[in-house]
Amino acid sequence: MATDQHTQRHERSTDSTNDGTPAADHAHVPALIAEEYTLRFAGLTDGDAEAVPGNDERSPDAWCGDDSVTALEQAVAVLPRASSGELWATNEFVETDGTVDITAIESAHGLDTDALERTAGRSLDELAAQTDAEPIVPVDDHQDIVDRRRKALCALGYDVRFRWQIASNRYSIINPQEAYQPIITALRGRGETGTFGWLSYRDWGGMLKLFVVCPSLRQVVCPPEEVVDIDDEEDDIDALGAGRVREAEAPDSDDDLVVYGGFETGYDFRGTQTLWAKPILYFPDSETVVPDTGQRYTRRHYGQATNADHERANDRVPISEWWASIYDDVETRLVDVDETLRRARAITYDFEVLPFSATDCYRYWGIADTYATVAAERATSLAVPTSRPTVFNLQLSLLIALLDEYTGSWASNTYQEYIETAGELLQKPAMMIQLAVQEHDRQVKDQRDRVLPDGQQTLSDALEDIVEIPGIEVDAERALTDQQAQRLTDRIQRTLTEVGP
C-alpha cells in the first residue's frame, strides 16, 4: 500500500538490541525520533523475504525502498519498549526547601481555611509545622507509560515524547515489541515466511497501525460463467477486474481478480487500554487494502499478556496462540471473498440517471473534496460507459486516490475512517447506496427532487431494496446468493405487476 511518493518520505529501517539500544548496522536515528513514521517490511526474519506480489512481482529491496531488506522482526524493533513509570505531581504550595506557603493556601479559591482550622483544632501554621511536605509528591494510585529509549533522546535535547496515557494502578502495559514478536512464531508455524506489509506510527510510537499480508492466503476471483441480465439492458457485468489498474486507459473488464488475506493490528497508548487486530484484504495489482468485516480481536492491558503460563492459569489465551487464531480466522473468511467481490462488480451506479455526480457521491460518504474529486475522475474514466462505474470501481478508485494524494499519517484516525468507508462500499454496497441517496434527499430543497422511495428511509443491506432506486442497476443474479436472488426476482416481479402492461 505505497507509492513512489510515499516511499520518498518514509524513513529507513531500524533495528535494535533487546535493551532498546540501536544496533550498529541499523542505527538510523530518524526512526528513533520521528513523530510520524512508516516502514515497509518483507519476510519474517533475515533471509525470509520473497518477491512481493503485485504488478510484475517486485524484489523485496524495491518494496522496502532501502539499501537492505527490512524483515518484520526488524520492523517491530523500531517500536517503543514501553514500561511502567512512576507518576509524580508538583505541589505548588510547597517551596523547594519544603516550606509550606501559608499565604498561597489561604488564597486558594474554594478552600475555607477558617473552617479547616476550626475542624482540625489547629492553625494553618501548626498544621504546616507537623508535616514533612515535599514539592514533588508521588501519585500512588496511577502509573504512566514510558519508553526509556525516547527518554534518553529527550535528555540529549531531542523534542520527543516518551510518556503516553496515564492509567490506573490496575493497568498492565503490553510492551509493543514483546506483543508483536509472537506474530513471527505464529506465522512461521503456518508456513508464512514470505509475509510482507508495513507499519505506521504517530506520536513517537504512541499510536500504531501494522498491516501484515500473507501470500499463502491468495484467492483468485473469476468472472461468472454466465451473466443474467435483470434489466434487459446489459449483456456483461461492468467490473474493474485485474490488470494494471493504475493505467488510465485500462477499461472495466470481467477478468480474474487476485486478492490476498492478511490482518491489521494496532494500539493507542494515548487513551485506550486494548491491543487489537482485524482481517484485511489486499489487492496486489493496485497495492490497496480494504478492511474486512471479520471478527475484531481485542486484548485488554491486564494480566501478563506475554507470560503464557500466567495467561493460561487465568483462563486467557497466550498471545502467541492469539495471533495464530487470528490467522486462522482470515484464512476461513477468504471463502466468502469470491461472493463479495462478484457482488461489488455486478452493481452499477448510473450517474446519467442519478441526480448527483460521482464526486458528490463520495462527498455524501464523508470524503473530503480533494480525494472525492480524484477518485471520481478515476472511477468514471475507467468505466464503460464512463457514466456507469461499478461498486468495485468506486471503492478501488477511492483507495487509490488516498494512496496517491493523502499526505498525512497512515496511522491517523482520518485516514483510517476513509479506508473503512471503502471497506463498507465493498462489504455493504446496498447500505452505502441508500446512504448516498439519503444524504442527497436531505440536502435538496424541493421534495420532488428526492430519490429514495418512502418505504426505504431506514437503511438496510438487502440488495432487493435498491432495485427501485433510479440509476442503480444489479446486472447479474449470479452475483447474489440463491436466497438473495430469489427475493430479488420476487421483488422485480411484484414491481412489474404493479406497473402493468
PDB file of N, CA and C in Angstrom, residues 17-91:
ATOM      1  N   THR A  17      18.769  -3.606  19.787  1.00  0.00           N
ATOM      2  CA  THR A  17      19.052  -4.712  20.671  1.00  0.00           C
ATOM      3  C   THR A  17      17.937  -4.847  21.676  1.00  0.00           C
ATOM      4  N   ASN A  18      17.996  -5.859  22.520  1.00  0.00           N
ATOM      5  CA  ASN A  18      16.914  -6.118  23.468  1.00  0.00           C
ATOM      6  C   ASN A  18      16.710  -4.995  24.464  1.00  0.00           C
ATOM      7  N   ASP A  19      17.759  -4.254  24.746  1.00  0.00           N
ATOM      8  CA  ASP A  19      17.599  -3.176  25.725  1.00  0.00           C
ATOM      9  C   ASP A  19      17.209  -1.861  25.086  1.00  0.00           C
ATOM     10  N   GLY A  20      16.888  -1.907  23.782  1.00  0.00           N
ATOM     11  CA  GLY A  20      16.436  -0.702  23.102  1.00  0.00           C
ATOM     12  C   GLY A  20      17.554   0.103  22.476  1.00  0.00           C
ATOM     13  N   THR A  21      18.798  -0.317  22.620  1.00  0.00           N
ATOM     14  CA  THR A  21      19.919   0.394  22.031  1.00  0.00           C
ATOM     15  C   THR A  21      20.015   0.087  20.542  1.00  0.00           C
ATOM     16  N   PRO A  22      20.120   1.085  19.674  1.00  0.00           N
ATOM     17  CA  PRO A  22      20.196   0.820  18.239  1.00  0.00           C
ATOM     18  C   PRO A  22      21.387  -0.069  17.898  1.00  0.00           C
ATOM     19  N   ALA A  23      21.153  -1.083  17.048  1.00  0.00           N
ATOM     20  CA  ALA A  23      22.240  -1.926  16.583  1.00  0.00           C
ATOM     21  C   ALA A  23      23.118  -1.134  15.633  1.00  0.00           C
ATOM     22  N   ALA A  24      24.394  -1.468  15.621  1.00  0.00           N
ATOM     23  CA  ALA A  24      25.351  -0.649  14.877  1.00  0.00           C
ATOM     24  C   ALA A  24      25.033  -0.589  13.385  1.00  0.00           C
ATOM     25  N   ASP A  25      24.588  -1.710  12.789  1.00  0.00           N
ATOM     26  CA  ASP A  25      24.402  -1.725  11.349  1.00  0.00           C
ATOM     27  C   ASP A  25      23.020  -1.241  10.923  1.00  0.00           C
ATOM     28  N   HIS A  26      22.163  -0.886  11.861  1.00  0.00           N
ATOM     29  CA  HIS A  26      20.842  -0.358  11.505  1.00  0.00           C
ATOM     30  C   HIS A  26      20.512   0.880  12.330  1.00  0.00           C
ATOM     31  N   ALA A  27      21.524   1.622  12.746  1.00  0.00           N
ATOM     32  CA  ALA A  27      21.308   2.755  13.651  1.00  0.00           C
ATOM     33  C   ALA A  27      20.874   3.987  12.856  1.00  0.00           C
ATOM     34  N   HIS A  28      19.636   3.981  12.362  1.00  0.00           N
ATOM     35  CA  HIS A  28      19.099   5.130  11.642  1.00  0.00           C
ATOM     36  C   HIS A  28      18.360   6.004  12.644  1.00  0.00           C
ATOM     37  N   VAL A  29      19.005   7.086  13.061  1.00  0.00           N
ATOM     38  CA  VAL A  29      18.464   7.937  14.115  1.00  0.00           C
ATOM     39  C   VAL A  29      17.065   8.462  13.800  1.00  0.00           C
ATOM     40  N   PRO A  30      16.745   8.842  12.538  1.00  0.00           N
ATOM     41  CA  PRO A  30      15.386   9.357  12.280  1.00  0.00           C
ATOM     42  C   PRO A  30      14.273   8.421  12.717  1.00  0.00           C
ATOM     43  N   ALA A  31      14.522   7.113  12.661  1.00  0.00           N
ATOM     44  CA  ALA A  31      13.488   6.163  13.071  1.00  0.00           C
ATOM     45  C   ALA A  31      13.215   6.256  14.563  1.00  0.00           C
ATOM     46  N   LEU A  32      14.203   6.713  15.321  1.00  0.00           N
ATOM     47  CA  LEU A  32      14.034   6.801  16.767  1.00  0.00           C
ATOM     48  C   LEU A  32      13.399   8.110  17.203  1.00  0.00           C
ATOM     49  N   ILE A  33      13.473   9.137  16.370  1.00  0.00           N
ATOM     50  CA  ILE A  33      12.984  10.443  16.806  1.00  0.00           C
ATOM     51  C   ILE A  33      11.853  10.983  15.944  1.00  0.00           C
ATOM     52  N   ALA A  34      11.456  10.239  14.892  1.00  0.00           N
ATOM     53  CA  ALA A  34      10.387  10.738  14.016  1.00  0.00           C
ATOM     54  C   ALA A  34       9.051  10.713  14.738  1.00  0.00           C
ATOM     55  N   GLU A  35       8.326  11.819  14.689  1.00  0.00           N
ATOM     56  CA  GLU A  35       6.999  11.865  15.299  1.00  0.00           C
ATOM     57  C   GLU A  35       6.027  10.982  14.543  1.00  0.00           C
ATOM     58  N   GLU A  36       6.138  10.970  13.196  1.00  0.00           N
ATOM     59  CA  GLU A  36       5.345  10.078  12.358  1.00  0.00           C
ATOM     60  C   GLU A  36       6.304   9.287  11.484  1.00  0.00           C
ATOM     61  N   TYR A  37       6.029   8.009  11.332  1.00  0.00           N
ATOM     62  CA  TYR A  37       6.999   7.144  10.662  1.00  0.00           C
ATOM     63  C   TYR A  37       6.278   5.973  10.014  1.00  0.00           C
ATOM     64  N   THR A  38       6.662   5.638   8.780  1.00  0.00           N
ATOM     65  CA  THR A  38       6.107   4.483   8.081  1.00  0.00           C
ATOM     66  C   THR A  38       7.252   3.644   7.540  1.00  0.00           C
ATOM     67  N   LEU A  39       7.181   2.351   7.758  1.00  0.00           N
ATOM     68  CA  LEU A  39       8.251   1.444   7.401  1.00  0.00           C
ATOM     69  C   LEU A  39       7.677   0.182   6.774  1.00  0.00           C
ATOM     70  N   ARG A  40       8.193  -0.192   5.597  1.00  0.00           N
ATOM     71  CA  ARG A  40       7.763  -1.430   4.946  1.00  0.00           C
ATOM     72  C   ARG A  40       8.705  -2.576   5.316  1.00  0.00           C
ATOM     73  N   PHE A  41       8.169  -3.776   5.305  1.00  0.00           N
ATOM     74  CA  PHE A  41       8.987  -4.942   5.615  1.00  0.00           C
ATOM     75  C   PHE A  41       8.639  -6.078   4.658  1.00  0.00           C
ATOM     76  N   ALA A  42       9.557  -7.019   4.524  1.00  0.00           N
ATOM     77  CA  ALA A  42       9.347  -8.209   3.693  1.00  0.00           C
ATOM     78  C   ALA A  42      10.058  -9.379   4.359  1.00  0.00           C
ATOM     79  N   GLY A  43       9.306 -10.453   4.614  1.00  0.00           N
ATOM     80  CA  GLY A  43       9.855 -11.607   5.292  1.00  0.00           C
ATOM     81  C   GLY A  43       9.726 -11.483   6.800  1.00  0.00           C
ATOM     82  N   LEU A  44       9.731 -12.628   7.471  1.00  0.00           N
ATOM     83  CA  LEU A  44       9.612 -12.618   8.931  1.00  0.00           C
ATOM     84  C   LEU A  44      10.927 -12.226   9.597  1.00  0.00           C
ATOM     85  N   THR A  45      12.012 -12.859   9.183  1.00  0.00           N
ATOM     86  CA  THR A  45      13.341 -12.565   9.706  1.00  0.00           C
ATOM     87  C   THR A  45      14.303 -12.473   8.531  1.00  0.00           C
ATOM     88  N   ASP A  46      15.556 -12.162   8.815  1.00  0.00           N
ATOM     89  CA  ASP A  46      16.558 -12.058   7.747  1.00  0.00           C
ATOM     90  C   ASP A  46      16.596 -13.339   6.915  1.00  0.00           C
ATOM     91  N   GLY A  47      16.541 -13.178   5.596  1.00  0.00           N
ATOM     92  CA  GLY A  47      16.611 -14.320   4.706  1.00  0.00           C
ATOM     93  C   GLY A  47      15.268 -14.898   4.322  1.00  0.00           C
ATOM     94  N   ASP A  48      14.193 -14.432   4.945  1.00  0.00           N
ATOM     95  CA  ASP A  48      12.862 -14.965   4.641  1.00  0.00           C
ATOM     96  C   ASP A  48      12.187 -14.252   3.480  1.00  0.00           C
ATOM     97  N   ALA A  49      12.664 -13.090   3.106  1.00  0.00           N
ATOM     98  CA  ALA A  49      11.963 -12.264   2.124  1.00  0.00           C
ATOM     99  C   ALA A  49      11.871 -12.959   0.776  1.00  0.00           C
ATOM    100  N   GLU A  50      10.692 -12.865   0.161  1.00  0.00           N
ATOM    101  CA  GLU A  50      10.451 -13.380  -1.181  1.00  0.00           C
ATOM    102  C   GLU A  50       9.912 -12.244  -2.036  1.00  0.00           C
ATOM    103  N   ALA A  51       9.727 -12.494  -3.316  1.00  0.00           N
ATOM    104  CA  ALA A  51       9.160 -11.475  -4.197  1.00  0.00           C
ATOM    105  C   ALA A  51       7.796 -11.055  -3.683  1.00  0.00           C
ATOM    106  N   VAL A  52       7.558  -9.754  -3.652  1.00  0.00           N
ATOM    107  CA  VAL A  52       6.290  -9.230  -3.159  1.00  0.00           C
ATOM    108  C   VAL A  52       5.275  -9.212  -4.291  1.00  0.00           C
ATOM    109  N   PRO A  53       4.119  -9.859  -4.118  1.00  0.00           N
ATOM    110  CA  PRO A  53       3.109  -9.891  -5.189  1.00  0.00           C
ATOM    111  C   PRO A  53       2.649  -8.494  -5.568  1.00  0.00           C
ATOM    112  N   GLY A  54       2.419  -8.311  -6.844  1.00  0.00           N
ATOM    113  CA  GLY A  54       1.948  -7.028  -7.333  1.00  0.00           C
ATOM    114  C   GLY A  54       2.106  -6.958  -8.825  1.00  0.00           C
ATOM    115  N   ASN A  55       2.242  -5.769  -9.349  1.00  0.00           N
ATOM    116  CA  ASN A  55       2.458  -5.597 -10.780  1.00  0.00           C
ATOM    117  C   ASN A  55       3.841  -6.130 -11.142  1.00  0.00           C
ATOM    118  N   ASP A  56       3.885  -7.278 -11.798  1.00  0.00           N
ATOM    119  CA  ASP A  56       5.162  -7.894 -12.196  1.00  0.00           C
ATOM    120  C   ASP A  56       6.062  -8.096 -10.987  1.00  0.00           C
ATOM    121  N   GLU A  57       5.596  -8.763  -9.988  1.00  0.00           N
ATOM    122  CA  GLU A  57       6.268  -9.014  -8.716  1.00  0.00           C
ATOM    123  C   GLU A  57       7.593  -8.266  -8.551  1.00  0.00           C
ATOM    124  N   ARG A  58       7.656  -7.502  -7.489  1.00  0.00           N
ATOM    125  CA  ARG A  58       8.842  -6.686  -7.245  1.00  0.00           C
ATOM    126  C   ARG A  58       9.783  -7.373  -6.262  1.00  0.00           C
ATOM    127  N   SER A  59      11.029  -6.946  -6.266  1.00  0.00           N
ATOM    128  CA  SER A  59      12.003  -7.519  -5.351  1.00  0.00           C
ATOM    129  C   SER A  59      11.754  -6.980  -3.946  1.00  0.00           C
ATOM    130  N   PRO A  60      12.164  -7.714  -2.918  1.00  0.00           N
ATOM    131  CA  PRO A  60      11.957  -7.240  -1.536  1.00  0.00           C
ATOM    132  C   PRO A  60      12.629  -5.904  -1.257  1.00  0.00           C
ATOM    133  N   ASP A  61      13.839  -5.687  -1.827  1.00  0.00           N
ATOM    134  CA  ASP A  61      14.502  -4.414  -1.557  1.00  0.00           C
ATOM    135  C   ASP A  61      13.783  -3.255  -2.236  1.00  0.00           C
ATOM    136  N   ALA A  62      13.185  -3.519  -3.412  1.00  0.00           N
ATOM    137  CA  ALA A  62      12.397  -2.464  -4.064  1.00  0.00           C
ATOM    138  C   ALA A  62      11.151  -2.144  -3.253  1.00  0.00           C
ATOM    139  N   TRP A  63      10.532  -3.179  -2.670  1.00  0.00           N
ATOM    140  CA  TRP A  63       9.347  -2.969  -1.830  1.00  0.00           C
ATOM    141  C   TRP A  63       9.709  -2.167  -0.591  1.00  0.00           C
ATOM    142  N   CYS A  64      10.812  -2.522   0.055  1.00  0.00           N
ATOM    143  CA  CYS A  64      11.212  -1.847   1.289  1.00  0.00           C
ATOM    144  C   CYS A  64      11.772  -0.453   1.029  1.00  0.00           C
ATOM    145  N   GLY A  65      12.266  -0.220  -0.199  1.00  0.00           N
ATOM    146  CA  GLY A  65      12.774   1.108  -0.517  1.00  0.00           C
ATOM    147  C   GLY A  65      14.019   1.460   0.269  1.00  0.00           C
ATOM    148  N   ASP A  66      14.883   0.496   0.500  1.00  0.00           N
ATOM    149  CA  ASP A  66      16.066   0.742   1.309  1.00  0.00           C
ATOM    150  C   ASP A  66      17.234  -0.003   0.689  1.00  0.00           C
ATOM    151  N   ASP A  67      18.453   0.257   1.202  1.00  0.00           N
ATOM    152  CA  ASP A  67      19.625  -0.440   0.704  1.00  0.00           C
ATOM    153  C   ASP A  67      19.590  -1.917   1.078  1.00  0.00           C
ATOM    154  N   SER A  68      18.926  -2.230   2.187  1.00  0.00           N
ATOM    155  CA  SER A  68      18.798  -3.613   2.635  1.00  0.00           C
ATOM    156  C   SER A  68      17.349  -3.886   2.980  1.00  0.00           C
ATOM    157  N   VAL A  69      16.987  -5.148   2.903  1.00  0.00           N
ATOM    158  CA  VAL A  69      15.601  -5.526   3.163  1.00  0.00           C
ATOM    159  C   VAL A  69      15.338  -5.525   4.661  1.00  0.00           C
ATOM    160  N   THR A  70      14.246  -4.919   5.050  1.00  0.00           N
ATOM    161  CA  THR A  70      13.830  -4.920   6.445  1.00  0.00           C
ATOM    162  C   THR A  70      12.837  -6.052   6.657  1.00  0.00           C
ATOM    163  N   ALA A  71      13.115  -6.928   7.600  1.00  0.00           N
ATOM    164  CA  ALA A  71      12.202  -8.016   7.934  1.00  0.00           C
ATOM    165  C   ALA A  71      11.228  -7.556   9.014  1.00  0.00           C
ATOM    166  N   LEU A  72      10.149  -8.309   9.197  1.00  0.00           N
ATOM    167  CA  LEU A  72       9.166  -7.963  10.214  1.00  0.00           C
ATOM    168  C   LEU A  72       9.817  -7.874  11.588  1.00  0.00           C
ATOM    169  N   GLU A  73      10.730  -8.782  11.882  1.00  0.00           N
ATOM    170  CA  GLU A  73      11.407  -8.766  13.173  1.00  0.00           C
ATOM    171  C   GLU A  73      12.132  -7.450  13.401  1.00  0.00           C
ATOM    172  N   GLN A  74      12.789  -6.931  12.374  1.00  0.00           N
ATOM    173  CA  GLN A  74      13.487  -5.658  12.478  1.00  0.00           C
ATOM    174  C   GLN A  74      12.519  -4.489  12.585  1.00  0.00           C
ATOM    175  N   ALA A  75      11.404  -4.579  11.857  1.00  0.00           N
ATOM    176  CA  ALA A  75      10.413  -3.506  11.902  1.00  0.00           C
ATOM    177  C   ALA A  75       9.822  -3.377  13.302  1.00  0.00           C
ATOM    178  N   VAL A  76       9.531  -4.506  13.926  1.00  0.00           N
ATOM    179  CA  VAL A  76       8.966  -4.478  15.281  1.00  0.00           C
ATOM    180  C   VAL A  76       9.948  -3.848  16.262  1.00  0.00           C
ATOM    181  N   ALA A  77      11.253  -4.020  16.007  1.00  0.00           N
ATOM    182  CA  ALA A  77      12.263  -3.467  16.900  1.00  0.00           C
ATOM    183  C   ALA A  77      12.283  -1.947  16.904  1.00  0.00           C
ATOM    184  N   VAL A  78      11.656  -1.310  15.914  1.00  0.00           N
ATOM    185  CA  VAL A  78      11.570   0.147  15.878  1.00  0.00           C
ATOM    186  C   VAL A  78      10.615   0.668  16.950  1.00  0.00           C
ATOM    187  N   LEU A  79       9.648  -0.157  17.339  1.00  0.00           N
ATOM    188  CA  LEU A  79       8.602   0.290  18.255  1.00  0.00           C
ATOM    189  C   LEU A  79       9.150   0.559  19.648  1.00  0.00           C
ATOM    190  N   PRO A  80       8.429   1.349  20.440  1.00  0.00           N
ATOM    191  CA  PRO A  80       8.875   1.628  21.809  1.00  0.00           C
ATOM    192  C   PRO A  80       8.956   0.352  22.647  1.00  0.00           C
ATOM    193  N   ARG A  81       9.850   0.373  23.614  1.00  0.00           N
ATOM    194  CA  ARG A  81       9.879  -0.667  24.631  1.00  0.00           C
ATOM    195  C   ARG A  81       9.254  -0.051  25.876  1.00  0.00           C
ATOM    196  N   ALA A  82       7.945  -0.075  25.905  1.00  0.00           N
ATOM    197  CA  ALA A  82       7.205   0.620  26.954  1.00  0.00           C
ATOM    198  C   ALA A  82       7.339  -0.096  28.292  1.00  0.00           C
ATOM    199  N   SER A  83       7.395   0.687  29.355  1.00  0.00           N
ATOM    200  CA  SER A  83       7.440   0.142  30.704  1.00  0.00           C
ATOM    201  C   SER A  83       6.691   1.073  31.642  1.00  0.00           C
ATOM    202  N   SER A  84       6.366   0.569  32.818  1.00  0.00           N
ATOM    203  CA  SER A  84       5.668   1.392  33.802  1.00  0.00           C
ATOM    204  C   SER A  84       6.599   2.467  34.330  1.00  0.00           C
ATOM    205  N   GLY A  85       6.054   3.643  34.504  1.00  0.00           N
ATOM    206  CA  GLY A  85       6.839   4.743  35.060  1.00  0.00           C
ATOM    207  C   GLY A  85       6.178   5.300  36.308  1.00  0.00           C
ATOM    208  N   GLU A  86       6.984   5.812  37.202  1.00  0.00           N
ATOM    209  CA  GLU A  86       6.437   6.442  38.403  1.00  0.00           C
ATOM    210  C   GLU A  86       5.833   7.783  38.029  1.00  0.00           C
ATOM    211  N   LEU A  87       4.707   8.072  38.618  1.00  0.00           N
ATOM    212  CA  LEU A  87       3.998   9.319  38.328  1.00  0.00           C
ATOM    213  C   LEU A  87       4.138  10.255  39.518  1.00  0.00           C
ATOM    214  N   TRP A  88       4.537  11.473  39.222  1.00  0.00           N
ATOM    215  CA  TRP A  88       4.740  12.466  40.268  1.00  0.00           C
ATOM    216  C   TRP A  88       3.936  13.725  39.956  1.00  0.00           C
ATOM    217  N   ALA A  89       3.540  14.422  41.000  1.00  0.00           N
ATOM    218  CA  ALA A  89       2.789  15.672  40.841  1.00  0.00           C
ATOM    219  C   ALA A  89       3.530  16.799  41.549  1.00  0.00           C
ATOM    220  N   THR A  90       3.501  17.958  40.960  1.00  0.00           N
ATOM    221  CA  THR A  90       4.120  19.135  41.567  1.00  0.00           C
ATOM    222  C   THR A  90       3.131  19.799  42.516  1.00  0.00           C
ATOM    223  N   ASN A  91       3.545  20.022  43.752  1.00  0.00           N
ATOM    224  CA  ASN A  91       2.702  20.714  44.735  1.00  0.00           C
ATOM    225  C   ASN A  91       3.170  22.161  44.836  1.00  0.00           C
TER     226      ASN A  91
END
